[in-house]
GROMACS .gro file of C-alpha atoms in nm:
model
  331
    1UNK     CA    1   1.632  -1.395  -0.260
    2UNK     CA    2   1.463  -1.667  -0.454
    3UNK     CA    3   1.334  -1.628  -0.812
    4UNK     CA    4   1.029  -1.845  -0.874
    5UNK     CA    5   0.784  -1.849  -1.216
    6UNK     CA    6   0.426  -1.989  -1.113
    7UNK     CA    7   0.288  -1.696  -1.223
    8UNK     CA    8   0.285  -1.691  -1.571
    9UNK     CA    9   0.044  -1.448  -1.726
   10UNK     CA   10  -0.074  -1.494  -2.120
   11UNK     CA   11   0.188  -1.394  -2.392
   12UNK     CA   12  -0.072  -1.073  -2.450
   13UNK     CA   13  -0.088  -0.954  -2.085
   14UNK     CA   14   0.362  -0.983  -2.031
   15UNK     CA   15   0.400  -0.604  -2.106
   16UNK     CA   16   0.497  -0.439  -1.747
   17UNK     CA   17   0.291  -0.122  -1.842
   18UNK     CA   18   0.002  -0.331  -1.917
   19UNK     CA   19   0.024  -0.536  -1.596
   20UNK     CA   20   0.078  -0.191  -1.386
   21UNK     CA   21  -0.219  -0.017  -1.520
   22UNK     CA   22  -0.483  -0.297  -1.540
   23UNK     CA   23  -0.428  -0.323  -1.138
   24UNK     CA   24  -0.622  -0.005  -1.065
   25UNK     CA   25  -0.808   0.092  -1.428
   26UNK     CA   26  -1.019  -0.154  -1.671
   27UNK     CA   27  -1.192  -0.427  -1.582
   28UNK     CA   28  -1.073  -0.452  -1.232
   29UNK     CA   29  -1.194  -0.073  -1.149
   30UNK     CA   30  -1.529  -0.168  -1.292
   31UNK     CA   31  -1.537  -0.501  -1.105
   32UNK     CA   32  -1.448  -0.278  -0.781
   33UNK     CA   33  -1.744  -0.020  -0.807
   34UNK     CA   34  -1.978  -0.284  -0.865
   35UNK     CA   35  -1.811  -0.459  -0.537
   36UNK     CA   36  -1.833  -0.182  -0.342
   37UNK     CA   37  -2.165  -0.155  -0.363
   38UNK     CA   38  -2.252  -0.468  -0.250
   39UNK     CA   39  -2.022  -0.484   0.027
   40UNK     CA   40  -2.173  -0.428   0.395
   41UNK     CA   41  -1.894  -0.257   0.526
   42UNK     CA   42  -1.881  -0.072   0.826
   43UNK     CA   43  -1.727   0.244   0.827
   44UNK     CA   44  -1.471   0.371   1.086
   45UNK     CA   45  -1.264   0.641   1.210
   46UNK     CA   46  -1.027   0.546   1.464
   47UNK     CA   47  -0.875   0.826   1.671
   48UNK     CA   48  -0.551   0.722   1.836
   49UNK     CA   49  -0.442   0.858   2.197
   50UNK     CA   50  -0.221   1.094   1.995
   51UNK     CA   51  -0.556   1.260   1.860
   52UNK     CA   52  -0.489   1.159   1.486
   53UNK     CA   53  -0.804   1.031   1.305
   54UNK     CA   54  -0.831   0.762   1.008
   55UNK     CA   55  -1.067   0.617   0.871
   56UNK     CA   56  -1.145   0.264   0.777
   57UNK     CA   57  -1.362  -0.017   0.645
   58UNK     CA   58  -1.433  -0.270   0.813
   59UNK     CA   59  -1.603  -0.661   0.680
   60UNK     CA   60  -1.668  -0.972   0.808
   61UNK     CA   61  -1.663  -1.339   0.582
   62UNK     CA   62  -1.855  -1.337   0.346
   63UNK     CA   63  -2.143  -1.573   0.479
   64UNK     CA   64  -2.133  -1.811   0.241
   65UNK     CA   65  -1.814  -1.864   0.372
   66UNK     CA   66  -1.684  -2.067   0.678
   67UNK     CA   67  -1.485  -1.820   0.892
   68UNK     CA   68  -1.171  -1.824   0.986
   69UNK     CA   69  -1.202  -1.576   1.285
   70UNK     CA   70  -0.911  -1.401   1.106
   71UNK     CA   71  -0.855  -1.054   1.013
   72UNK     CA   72  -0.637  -0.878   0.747
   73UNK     CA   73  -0.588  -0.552   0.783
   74UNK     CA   74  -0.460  -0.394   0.432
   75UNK     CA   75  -0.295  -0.109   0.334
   76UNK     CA   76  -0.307   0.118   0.010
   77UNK     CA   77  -0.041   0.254  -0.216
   78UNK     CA   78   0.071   0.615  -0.212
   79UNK     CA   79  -0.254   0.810  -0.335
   80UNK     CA   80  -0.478   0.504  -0.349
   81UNK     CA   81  -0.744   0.420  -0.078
   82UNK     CA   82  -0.959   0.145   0.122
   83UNK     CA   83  -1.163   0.217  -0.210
   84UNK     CA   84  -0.897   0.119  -0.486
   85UNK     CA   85  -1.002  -0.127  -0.718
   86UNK     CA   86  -0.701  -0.359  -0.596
   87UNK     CA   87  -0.761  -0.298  -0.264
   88UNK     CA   88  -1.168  -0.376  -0.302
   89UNK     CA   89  -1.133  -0.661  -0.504
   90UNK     CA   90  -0.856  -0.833  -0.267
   91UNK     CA   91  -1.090  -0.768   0.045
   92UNK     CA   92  -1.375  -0.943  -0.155
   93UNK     CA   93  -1.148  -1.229  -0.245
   94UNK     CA   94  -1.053  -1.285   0.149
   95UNK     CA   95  -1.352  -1.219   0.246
   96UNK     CA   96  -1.519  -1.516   0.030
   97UNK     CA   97  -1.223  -1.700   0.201
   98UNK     CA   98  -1.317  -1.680   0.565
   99UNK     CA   99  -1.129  -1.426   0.656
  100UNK     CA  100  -1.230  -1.028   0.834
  101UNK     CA  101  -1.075  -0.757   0.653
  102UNK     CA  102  -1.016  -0.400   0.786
  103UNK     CA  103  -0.930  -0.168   0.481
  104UNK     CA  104  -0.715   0.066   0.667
  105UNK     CA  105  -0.643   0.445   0.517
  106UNK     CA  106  -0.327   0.636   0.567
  107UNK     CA  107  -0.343   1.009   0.658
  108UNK     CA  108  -0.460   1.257   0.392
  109UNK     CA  109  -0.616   0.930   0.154
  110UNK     CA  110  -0.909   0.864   0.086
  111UNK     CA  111  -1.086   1.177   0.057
  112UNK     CA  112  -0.995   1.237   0.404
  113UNK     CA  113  -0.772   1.555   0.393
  114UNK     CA  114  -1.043   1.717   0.651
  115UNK     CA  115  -0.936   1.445   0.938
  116UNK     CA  116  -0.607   1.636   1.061
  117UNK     CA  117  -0.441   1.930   0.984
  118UNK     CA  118  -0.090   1.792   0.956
  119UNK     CA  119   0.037   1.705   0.579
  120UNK     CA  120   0.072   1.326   0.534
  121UNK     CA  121   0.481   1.169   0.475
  122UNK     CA  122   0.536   0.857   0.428
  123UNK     CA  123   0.756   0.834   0.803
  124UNK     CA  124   0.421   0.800   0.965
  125UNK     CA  125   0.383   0.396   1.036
  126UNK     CA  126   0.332   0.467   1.412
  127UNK     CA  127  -0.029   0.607   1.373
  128UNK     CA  128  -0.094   0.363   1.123
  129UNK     CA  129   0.034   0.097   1.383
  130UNK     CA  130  -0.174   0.309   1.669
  131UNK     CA  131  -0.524   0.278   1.484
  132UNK     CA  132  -0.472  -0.060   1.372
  133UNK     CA  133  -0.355  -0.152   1.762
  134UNK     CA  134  -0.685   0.058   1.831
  135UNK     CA  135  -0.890  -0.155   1.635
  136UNK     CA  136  -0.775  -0.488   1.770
  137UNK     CA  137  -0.855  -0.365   2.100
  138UNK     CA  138  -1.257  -0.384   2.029
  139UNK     CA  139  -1.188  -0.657   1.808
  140UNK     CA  140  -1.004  -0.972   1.923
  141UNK     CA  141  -0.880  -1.213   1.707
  142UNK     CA  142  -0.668  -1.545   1.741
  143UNK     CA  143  -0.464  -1.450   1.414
  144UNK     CA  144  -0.435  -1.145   1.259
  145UNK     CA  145  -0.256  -1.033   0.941
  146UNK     CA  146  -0.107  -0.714   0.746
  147UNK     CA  147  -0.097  -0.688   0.367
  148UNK     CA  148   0.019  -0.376   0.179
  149UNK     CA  149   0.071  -0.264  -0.201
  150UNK     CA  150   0.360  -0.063  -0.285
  151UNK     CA  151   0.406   0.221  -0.014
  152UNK     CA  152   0.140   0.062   0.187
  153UNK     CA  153   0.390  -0.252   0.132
  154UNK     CA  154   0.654  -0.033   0.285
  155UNK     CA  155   0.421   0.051   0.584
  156UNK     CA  156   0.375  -0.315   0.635
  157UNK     CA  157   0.693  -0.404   0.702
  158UNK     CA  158   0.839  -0.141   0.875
  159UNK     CA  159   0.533  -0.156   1.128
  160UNK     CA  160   0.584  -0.576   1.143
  161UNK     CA  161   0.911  -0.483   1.227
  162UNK     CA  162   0.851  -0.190   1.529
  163UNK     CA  163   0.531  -0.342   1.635
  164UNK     CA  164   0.448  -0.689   1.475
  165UNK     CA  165   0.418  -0.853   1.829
  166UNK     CA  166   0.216  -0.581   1.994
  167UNK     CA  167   0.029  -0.567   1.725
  168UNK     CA  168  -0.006  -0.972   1.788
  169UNK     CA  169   0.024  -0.997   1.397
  170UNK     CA  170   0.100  -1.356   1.247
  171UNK     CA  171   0.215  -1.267   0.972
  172UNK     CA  172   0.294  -1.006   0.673
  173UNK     CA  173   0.293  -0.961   0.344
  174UNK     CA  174   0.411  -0.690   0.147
  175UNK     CA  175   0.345  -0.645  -0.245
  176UNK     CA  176   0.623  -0.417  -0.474
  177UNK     CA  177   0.756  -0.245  -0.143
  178UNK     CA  178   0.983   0.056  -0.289
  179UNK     CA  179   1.270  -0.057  -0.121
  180UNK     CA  180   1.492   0.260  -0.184
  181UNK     CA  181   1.297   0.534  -0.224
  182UNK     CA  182   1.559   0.773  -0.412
  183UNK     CA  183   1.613   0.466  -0.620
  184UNK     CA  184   1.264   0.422  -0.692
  185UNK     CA  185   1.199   0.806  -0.762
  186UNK     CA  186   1.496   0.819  -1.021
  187UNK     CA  187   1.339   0.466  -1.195
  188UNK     CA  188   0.956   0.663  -1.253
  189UNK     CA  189   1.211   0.929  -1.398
  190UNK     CA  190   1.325   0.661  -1.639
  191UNK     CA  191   1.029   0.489  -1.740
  192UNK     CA  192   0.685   0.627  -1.929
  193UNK     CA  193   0.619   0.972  -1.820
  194UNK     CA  194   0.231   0.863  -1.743
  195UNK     CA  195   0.346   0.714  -1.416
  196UNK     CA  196   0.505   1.054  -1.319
  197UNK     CA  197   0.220   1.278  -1.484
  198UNK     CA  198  -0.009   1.018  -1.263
  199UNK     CA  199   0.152   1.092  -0.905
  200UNK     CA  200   0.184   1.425  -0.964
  201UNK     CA  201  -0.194   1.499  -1.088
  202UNK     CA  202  -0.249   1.274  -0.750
  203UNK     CA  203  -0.089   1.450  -0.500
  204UNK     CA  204  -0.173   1.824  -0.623
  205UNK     CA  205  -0.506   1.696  -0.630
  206UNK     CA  206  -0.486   1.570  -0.271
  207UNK     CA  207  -0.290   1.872  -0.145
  208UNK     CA  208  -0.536   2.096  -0.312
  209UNK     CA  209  -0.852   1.936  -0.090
  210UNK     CA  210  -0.604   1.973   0.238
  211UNK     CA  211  -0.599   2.364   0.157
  212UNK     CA  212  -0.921   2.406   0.138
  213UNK     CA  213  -0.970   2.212   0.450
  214UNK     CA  214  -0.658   2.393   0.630
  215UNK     CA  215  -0.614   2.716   0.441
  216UNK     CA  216  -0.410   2.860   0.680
  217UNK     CA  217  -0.113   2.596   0.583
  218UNK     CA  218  -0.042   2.857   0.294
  219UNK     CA  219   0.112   2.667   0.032
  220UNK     CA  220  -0.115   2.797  -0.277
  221UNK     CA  221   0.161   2.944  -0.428
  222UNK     CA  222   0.416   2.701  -0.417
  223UNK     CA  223   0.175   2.477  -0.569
  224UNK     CA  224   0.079   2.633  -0.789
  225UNK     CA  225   0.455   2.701  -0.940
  226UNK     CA  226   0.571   2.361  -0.913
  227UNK     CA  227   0.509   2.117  -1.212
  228UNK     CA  228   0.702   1.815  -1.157
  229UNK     CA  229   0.708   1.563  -0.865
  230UNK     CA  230   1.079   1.714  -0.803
  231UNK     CA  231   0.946   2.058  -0.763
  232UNK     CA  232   0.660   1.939  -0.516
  233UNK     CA  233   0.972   1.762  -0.313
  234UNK     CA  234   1.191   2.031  -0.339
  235UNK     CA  235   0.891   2.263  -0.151
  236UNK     CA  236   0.687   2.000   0.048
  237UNK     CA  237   0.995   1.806   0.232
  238UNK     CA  238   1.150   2.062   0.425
  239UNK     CA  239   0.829   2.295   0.479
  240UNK     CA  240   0.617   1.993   0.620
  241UNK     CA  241   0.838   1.710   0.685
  242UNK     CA  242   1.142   1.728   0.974
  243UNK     CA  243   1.365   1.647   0.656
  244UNK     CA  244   1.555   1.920   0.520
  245UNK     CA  245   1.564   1.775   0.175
  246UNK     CA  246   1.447   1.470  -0.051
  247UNK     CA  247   1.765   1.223   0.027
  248UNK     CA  248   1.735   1.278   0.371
  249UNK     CA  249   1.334   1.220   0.379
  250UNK     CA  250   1.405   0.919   0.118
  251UNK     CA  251   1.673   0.770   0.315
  252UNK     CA  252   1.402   0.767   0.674
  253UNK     CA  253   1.195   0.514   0.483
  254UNK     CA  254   1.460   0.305   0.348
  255UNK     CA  255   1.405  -0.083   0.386
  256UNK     CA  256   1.779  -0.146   0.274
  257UNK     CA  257   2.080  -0.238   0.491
  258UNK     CA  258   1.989  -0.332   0.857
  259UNK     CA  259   1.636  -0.181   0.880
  260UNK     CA  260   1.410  -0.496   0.908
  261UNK     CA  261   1.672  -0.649   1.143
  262UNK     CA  262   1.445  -0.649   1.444
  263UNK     CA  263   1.145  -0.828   1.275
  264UNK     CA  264   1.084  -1.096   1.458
  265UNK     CA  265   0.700  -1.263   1.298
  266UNK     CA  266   0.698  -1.400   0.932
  267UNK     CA  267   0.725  -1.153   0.641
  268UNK     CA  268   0.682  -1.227   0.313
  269UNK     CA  269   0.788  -0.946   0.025
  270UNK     CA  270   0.676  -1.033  -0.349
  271UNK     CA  271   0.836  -0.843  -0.642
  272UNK     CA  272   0.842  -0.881  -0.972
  273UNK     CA  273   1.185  -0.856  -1.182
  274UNK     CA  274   1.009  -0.588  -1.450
  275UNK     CA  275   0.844  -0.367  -1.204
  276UNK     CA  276   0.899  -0.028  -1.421
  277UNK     CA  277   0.843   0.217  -1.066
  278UNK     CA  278   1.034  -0.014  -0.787
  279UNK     CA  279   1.369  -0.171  -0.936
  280UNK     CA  280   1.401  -0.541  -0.815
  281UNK     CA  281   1.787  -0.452  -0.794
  282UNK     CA  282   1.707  -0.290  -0.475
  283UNK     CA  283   1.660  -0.591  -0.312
  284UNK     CA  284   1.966  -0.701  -0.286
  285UNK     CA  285   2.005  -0.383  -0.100
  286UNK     CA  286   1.814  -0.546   0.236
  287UNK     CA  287   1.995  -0.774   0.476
  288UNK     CA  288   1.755  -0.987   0.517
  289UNK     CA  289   1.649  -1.080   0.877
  290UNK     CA  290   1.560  -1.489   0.948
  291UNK     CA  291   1.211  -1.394   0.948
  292UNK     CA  292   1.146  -1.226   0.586
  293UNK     CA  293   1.106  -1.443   0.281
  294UNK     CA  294   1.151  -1.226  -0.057
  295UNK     CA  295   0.964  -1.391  -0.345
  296UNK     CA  296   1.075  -1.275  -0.710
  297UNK     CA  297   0.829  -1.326  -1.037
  298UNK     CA  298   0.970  -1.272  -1.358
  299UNK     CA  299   0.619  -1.094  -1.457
  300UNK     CA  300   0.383  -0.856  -1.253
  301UNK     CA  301   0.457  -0.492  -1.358
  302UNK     CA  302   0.390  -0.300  -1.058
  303UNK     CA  303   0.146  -0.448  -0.823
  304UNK     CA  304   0.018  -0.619  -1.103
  305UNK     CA  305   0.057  -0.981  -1.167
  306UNK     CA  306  -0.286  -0.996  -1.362
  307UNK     CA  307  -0.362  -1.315  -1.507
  308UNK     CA  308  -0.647  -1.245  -1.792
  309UNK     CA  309  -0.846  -0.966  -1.940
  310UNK     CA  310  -1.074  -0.981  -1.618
  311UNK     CA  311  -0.823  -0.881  -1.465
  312UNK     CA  312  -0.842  -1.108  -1.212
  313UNK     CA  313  -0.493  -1.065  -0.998
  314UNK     CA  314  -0.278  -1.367  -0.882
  315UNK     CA  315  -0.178  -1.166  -0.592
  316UNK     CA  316  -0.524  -1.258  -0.438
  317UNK     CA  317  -0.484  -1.637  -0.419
  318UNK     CA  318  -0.147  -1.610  -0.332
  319UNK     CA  319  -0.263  -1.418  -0.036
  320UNK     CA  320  -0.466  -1.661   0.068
  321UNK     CA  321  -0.208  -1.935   0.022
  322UNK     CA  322  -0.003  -1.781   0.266
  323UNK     CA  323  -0.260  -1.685   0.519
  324UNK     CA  324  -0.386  -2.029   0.545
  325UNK     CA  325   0.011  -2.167   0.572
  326UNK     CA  326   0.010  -1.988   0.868
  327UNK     CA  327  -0.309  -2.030   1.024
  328UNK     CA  328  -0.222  -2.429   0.980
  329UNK     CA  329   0.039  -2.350   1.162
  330UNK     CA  330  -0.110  -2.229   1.447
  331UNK     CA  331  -0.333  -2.546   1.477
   0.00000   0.00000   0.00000
């Protein structure tokens, strides 16, 4: 693990909390919905041979750019979307940069509770892997790419690790991956109850929309009782999960130990050191494979690493850094 400083944010903007919350509220969110709007994206839902549906947006280079005749497919956070202001304003910033981006939504996000009657959990990388592999069959490119933000992060590597060379991907990069789940849960615990009040008004929210789509899953009541994040885990693991409790379901999504041992294309994780949700102690919990290079930045907050009161995110040139590394390359 390396610990490296280029990103060095103004004294004003070093609070974690700050850095956290200006990556999906503020001037970025604004910046988004006016981005959105403009964007000619193409909207998809991409039903795998298994029969599961997600949907996705889908936009080439920006004209005024030269093209790279690369894609990036990214992937959400747990309870964001394709729509997200950091997911929006990242597509926008690769897309001025030559490259094709396919915003990719997990089960259940996105306002798409009414695609499939099964209850999103966060084991589910091989439909993810499925629609993307979908995708890319319609859609050929030399060089292709997977970028993810937090759990979306997690999804990135685990499916560059199962399925990077089916998928033909060049490369990865995850953003604030939680790298032990139970760890990570007992941190938002720890830290400013908004982050917990946040995920939890999230989910209900979500799981309220699936039963009205799928009443007959039957889990008003226990809903309704449950007013904590624990209580929704202590009710929603075993009854729609094949975990019979939260360390068990936590510990299937684990990155530590020997899980990225098989990856076999470049990976590249980025963390910062005062993440409040994902402590960067837990990366010293991964053996890390040949292929995975684990960046550390003393500032970022949680998906953050905003550099002014645009909110402009250093994440997005960084990105594009790395992209190009690899497409040079290539040749």
């Amino acid at each position: 693990m390396t610990v490296k400083q280029p990103f060095t944010p103004p004294y004003f903007l070093r609070n974690p909390h700050i850095q956290s919350i200006l990556n999906s509220v503020g001037p970025r969110k604004l910046r988004a919905k006016r981005l959105v709007k403009k964007l000619d994206s193409q909207m998809l839902i991409l039903t795998t041979a298994e029969g599961v549906r997600l949907a996705a947006e889908f936009d080439r280079a920006s004209i005024t750019a030269e093209s790279k005749n690369a894609l990036v497919i990214l992937l959400h956070g747990w309870e964001g979307s394709s729509k997200s202001a950091y997911s929006v304003t990242t597509a926008k910033y690769l897309l001025d940069n030559g490259f094709d981006v396919l915003r990719l939504n997990m089960r259940d996000h996105g306002d798409t509770q009414h695609l499939n009657p099964e209850v999103f959990n966060s084991t589910m990388t091989d439909e993810v892997a499925d629609a993307a592999a979908l995708f890319l069959k319609d859609h050929s490119y030399p060089a292709v790419f997977m970028a993810g933000f937090s759990l979306g992060a997690s999804f990135t590597l685990r499916i560059a690790t199962d399925r990077g060379p089916e998928l033909g991907l060049t490369a990865a990069v995850a953003i604030c991956p939680p790298v032990d789940p139970t760890s990570a849960m007992d941190a938002m615990d720890k830290t400013l109850i908004i982050y917990e009040k946040y995920f939890f008004y999230r989910w209900t929210t979500s799981l309220r929309k699936k039963l009205k789509h799928f009443p007959e899953l039957d889990f008003g009541a226990e809903l309704e009782r449950a007013k904590t994040l624990d209580d929704l885990n202590i009710t929603f693991i075993p009854k729609f999960t094949p975990y019979p409790d939260a360390q068990s379901y936590f510990a299937s999504y684990t990155l530590t130990g020997d899980r990225l041992k098989a990856l076999s294309v470049p990976a590249h994780l980025i963390a910062s050191l005062d993440d409040p949700i994902i402590p960067a102690v837990d990366l010293e919990k991964i053996n890390c494979p040949e292929h995975l290079s684990i960046e550390v930045q003393r500032y970022g907050g949680h998906c953050g690493f905003i550099q002014n009161l645009a909110a402009h995110s250093w994440i997005e040139p960084k990105l594009v850094q790395i992209f190009d590394g690899h497409l040079a390359k290539k040749g």
